[in-house]
Amino acid sequence: DGGITQSPKYLFRKEGQNVTLSCEQNLNHDAMYWYRQDPGQGLRLIYYSQIVNDFQKGDIAEGYSVSREKKESFPLTVTSAQKNPTAFYLCASSSGRASGELFFGEGSRLTVL
Amino acid sequence: DAKTTQPPSMDCAEGRAANLPCNHSTISGNEYVYWYRQIHSQGPQYIIHGLKNNETNEMASLIITEDRKSSTLILPHATLRDTAVYYCIVRAGLGTGTASKLTFGTGTRLQVTL
């Protein structure tokens, strides 16, 4: 079945370590996104990519990096520069049509000890 | 993109209709109204969207007022599995090839009870 796969679902890391979260989609969507969610809060956009080899910063890009070398993959690296990395991270994709909805993965919960 | 206002929480008895309101008084003519829901610790799920006309699908109905300044999501027969946070979002349709950057607020927490 078509969808978005995020891995790992849960991740624990020590402070100061870089962490890479995986996001793969087989929906043939052009656009992909990374959101961050803190407890009791809405989603905040970290980075998005409209097409392969192109990406733009969202509202809270500091301390994060991404790449888009393949259409189906959009990994997110949480660097040691991110001051408060513990959060729920959500990846999404869309077809890029004018009214195209977002399709989300199940999320990755990162805890920094 | 226009800002939306939703009540923080609502209750609904199982089997009854759940009517979730959303105000978007600054909406522009080319902005769509989207509804998503998020069940605890899962990714948000698309429900429905509309521009001007009322819309219905297998999950819900969307009623948009004639002036488009508010809308209501209707779950006709709520079940316990509908307990979730519901997000109302407005966004301009910017043409093909444009990323659907949606801004998610804190939404309405719907609790369906027996």
XYZ file of C-alpha atoms in Angstrom:
227
model
C 0.000 0.000 0.000
C 1.117 3.562 -0.660
C 2.146 5.663 2.266
C 4.817 7.360 4.308
C 7.213 5.452 6.512
C 9.138 7.086 9.319
C 11.858 5.400 11.293
C 12.714 4.868 13.994
C 9.452 5.252 15.901
C 11.287 5.879 19.174
C 14.842 7.147 19.565
C 16.964 7.979 22.589
C 20.195 9.918 22.292
C 22.688 11.623 24.527
C 22.957 15.381 24.511
C 25.389 16.677 21.880
C 24.892 13.839 19.406
C 23.534 14.363 15.932
C 20.505 12.239 15.046
C 19.035 11.439 11.616
C 15.351 10.594 11.218
C 14.273 8.728 8.112
C 11.225 9.512 5.976
C 10.328 7.514 2.861
C 7.210 7.815 0.670
C 5.951 5.688 -2.216
C 3.102 8.011 -3.188
C 5.091 9.615 -6.013
C 4.582 12.982 -4.335
C 6.795 15.899 -5.287
C 6.590 17.818 -2.000
C 7.743 16.621 1.433
C 7.750 18.266 4.856
C 9.061 17.926 8.390
C 7.063 19.150 11.366
C 7.844 19.222 15.057
C 5.230 18.801 17.790
C 5.723 19.483 21.495
C 3.296 18.195 24.157
C -0.092 19.940 23.986
C 1.005 22.074 21.061
C 0.249 22.265 17.382
C 2.673 21.359 14.605
C 5.496 23.663 13.591
C 7.141 23.458 10.176
C 10.884 22.754 10.203
C 11.776 22.290 6.519
C 9.971 21.510 3.303
C 10.956 20.447 -0.183
C 8.944 21.048 -3.334
C 11.137 18.983 -5.617
C 14.282 16.855 -5.645
C 17.506 18.710 -4.801
C 15.583 21.684 -3.460
C 14.397 22.546 0.050
C 13.414 25.618 2.060
C 13.458 26.549 5.721
C 10.210 26.527 7.611
C 9.413 28.420 10.797
C 11.883 26.659 13.125
C 14.800 25.451 10.957
C 17.639 26.404 13.337
C 19.519 23.353 14.564
C 18.128 21.072 11.841
C 19.325 20.021 8.392
C 17.729 18.078 5.524
C 18.569 16.647 2.120
C 16.423 15.656 -0.860
C 18.578 13.542 -3.156
C 15.725 11.236 -4.144
C 12.053 11.951 -4.712
C 10.956 9.331 -2.220
C 13.297 10.249 0.628
C 13.595 13.327 2.876
C 15.789 12.619 5.935
C 16.000 15.086 8.821
C 19.134 15.538 10.927
C 18.726 16.989 14.393
C 22.102 18.543 15.127
C 23.764 19.304 18.439
C 22.963 22.967 17.766
C 19.264 22.333 18.401
C 18.757 23.592 21.956
C 15.721 21.503 22.860
C 15.513 18.501 20.502
C 13.203 16.279 22.566
C 9.936 16.237 20.595
C 7.607 14.298 18.301
C 8.716 14.644 14.656
C 6.285 14.202 11.790
C 7.053 13.801 8.111
C 4.458 14.494 5.426
C 4.120 14.623 1.659
C 1.751 16.168 -0.852
C 1.148 15.936 -4.556
C 1.765 19.640 -5.111
C -1.658 20.260 -6.604
C -3.292 23.542 -5.688
C -5.630 21.900 -3.188
C -3.412 18.976 -2.364
C -3.744 17.586 1.127
C -0.871 16.425 3.302
C -0.301 12.753 4.036
C 1.533 12.127 7.298
C 3.714 9.361 8.615
C 3.253 7.884 12.085
C 5.952 10.048 13.609
C 9.279 9.618 15.394
C 9.564 10.407 19.071
C 13.047 11.660 19.956
C 14.182 11.854 23.564
C 17.528 13.434 24.373
C 18.916 12.380 27.723
C -2.446 32.481 5.366
C -5.545 33.399 7.404
C -5.622 32.654 11.114
C -8.250 30.326 12.565
C -9.948 30.211 15.962
C -11.314 26.989 17.458
C -12.643 26.100 20.912
C -9.982 24.224 22.881
C -12.233 21.286 23.761
C -15.660 19.756 23.174
C -17.573 16.706 24.362
C -19.992 14.582 22.357
C -22.043 11.530 23.224
C -21.429 8.448 21.128
C -23.921 8.142 18.280
C -24.706 11.836 18.260
C -23.494 14.349 15.699
C -20.337 16.246 16.588
C -20.305 19.810 15.281
C -16.885 21.438 15.452
C -16.810 25.178 14.718
C -13.992 27.233 13.243
C -13.741 30.977 12.726
C -11.585 32.336 9.907
C -12.827 35.884 9.553
C -9.754 37.074 7.588
C -9.954 34.371 4.934
C -9.141 35.449 1.390
C -11.014 34.504 -1.751
C -8.440 31.941 -2.884
C -7.953 30.235 0.489
C -9.211 26.723 1.097
C -10.496 25.441 4.452
C -8.902 22.148 5.509
C -9.733 19.851 8.404
C -7.355 17.306 9.853
C -7.501 15.219 12.998
C -4.797 13.717 15.170
C -5.373 10.719 17.348
C -3.009 10.597 20.292
C 0.632 9.998 19.308
C -0.159 9.455 15.635
C 0.327 11.584 12.537
C -2.532 13.900 11.562
C -5.111 12.485 9.169
C -6.749 14.477 6.400
C -10.548 14.669 6.739
C -11.971 17.089 4.203
C -11.436 20.454 2.552
C -13.494 23.050 0.705
C -13.364 26.431 -0.955
C -16.907 27.811 -1.152
C -19.419 25.010 -1.364
C -20.364 22.543 1.323
C -18.560 19.254 0.998
C -19.288 15.718 2.157
C -17.258 12.538 2.108
C -17.309 9.214 3.901
C -15.802 10.724 7.038
C -17.548 14.047 7.523
C -19.372 17.062 6.145
C -17.969 20.566 5.878
C -20.353 23.499 6.043
C -18.881 26.865 5.009
C -20.915 30.012 5.632
C -21.838 32.147 2.655
C -19.391 34.897 3.686
C -16.733 32.192 4.266
C -15.795 33.681 7.624
C -16.571 30.479 9.500
C -17.094 26.780 8.952
C -18.337 23.708 10.800
C -17.064 20.166 10.569
C -19.811 17.643 11.183
C -19.204 14.048 12.217
C -22.729 12.674 11.766
C -22.544 9.727 14.169
C -19.575 10.112 16.487
C -17.905 6.995 17.865
C -15.280 6.536 20.558
C -12.685 6.211 17.788
C -13.412 9.797 16.768
C -11.838 11.059 19.991
C -8.962 13.201 18.721
C -7.658 16.729 18.240
C -9.293 18.375 15.223
C -7.425 21.077 13.334
C -9.036 23.705 11.114
C -6.570 25.284 8.683
C -6.864 27.766 5.854
C -4.378 28.012 3.037
C -4.222 29.565 -0.374
C -4.251 27.335 -3.397
C -1.030 28.560 -4.963
C -1.020 26.538 -8.137
C 0.491 23.284 -9.197
C 3.934 22.377 -7.989
C 3.645 24.480 -4.871
C 4.188 22.976 -1.459
C 1.090 22.729 0.743
C 2.546 24.538 3.732
C -0.158 24.166 6.332
C 0.001 25.908 9.706
C -1.422 23.761 12.491
C -2.649 25.538 15.617
C -3.693 23.781 18.822
C -7.085 22.642 17.440
C -10.141 21.337 19.298
C -9.826 18.304 21.507
C -13.005 16.267 20.913
C -13.885 13.734 23.588
C -16.558 11.217 22.592
C -18.176 9.552 25.593
C -20.514 6.621 26.145
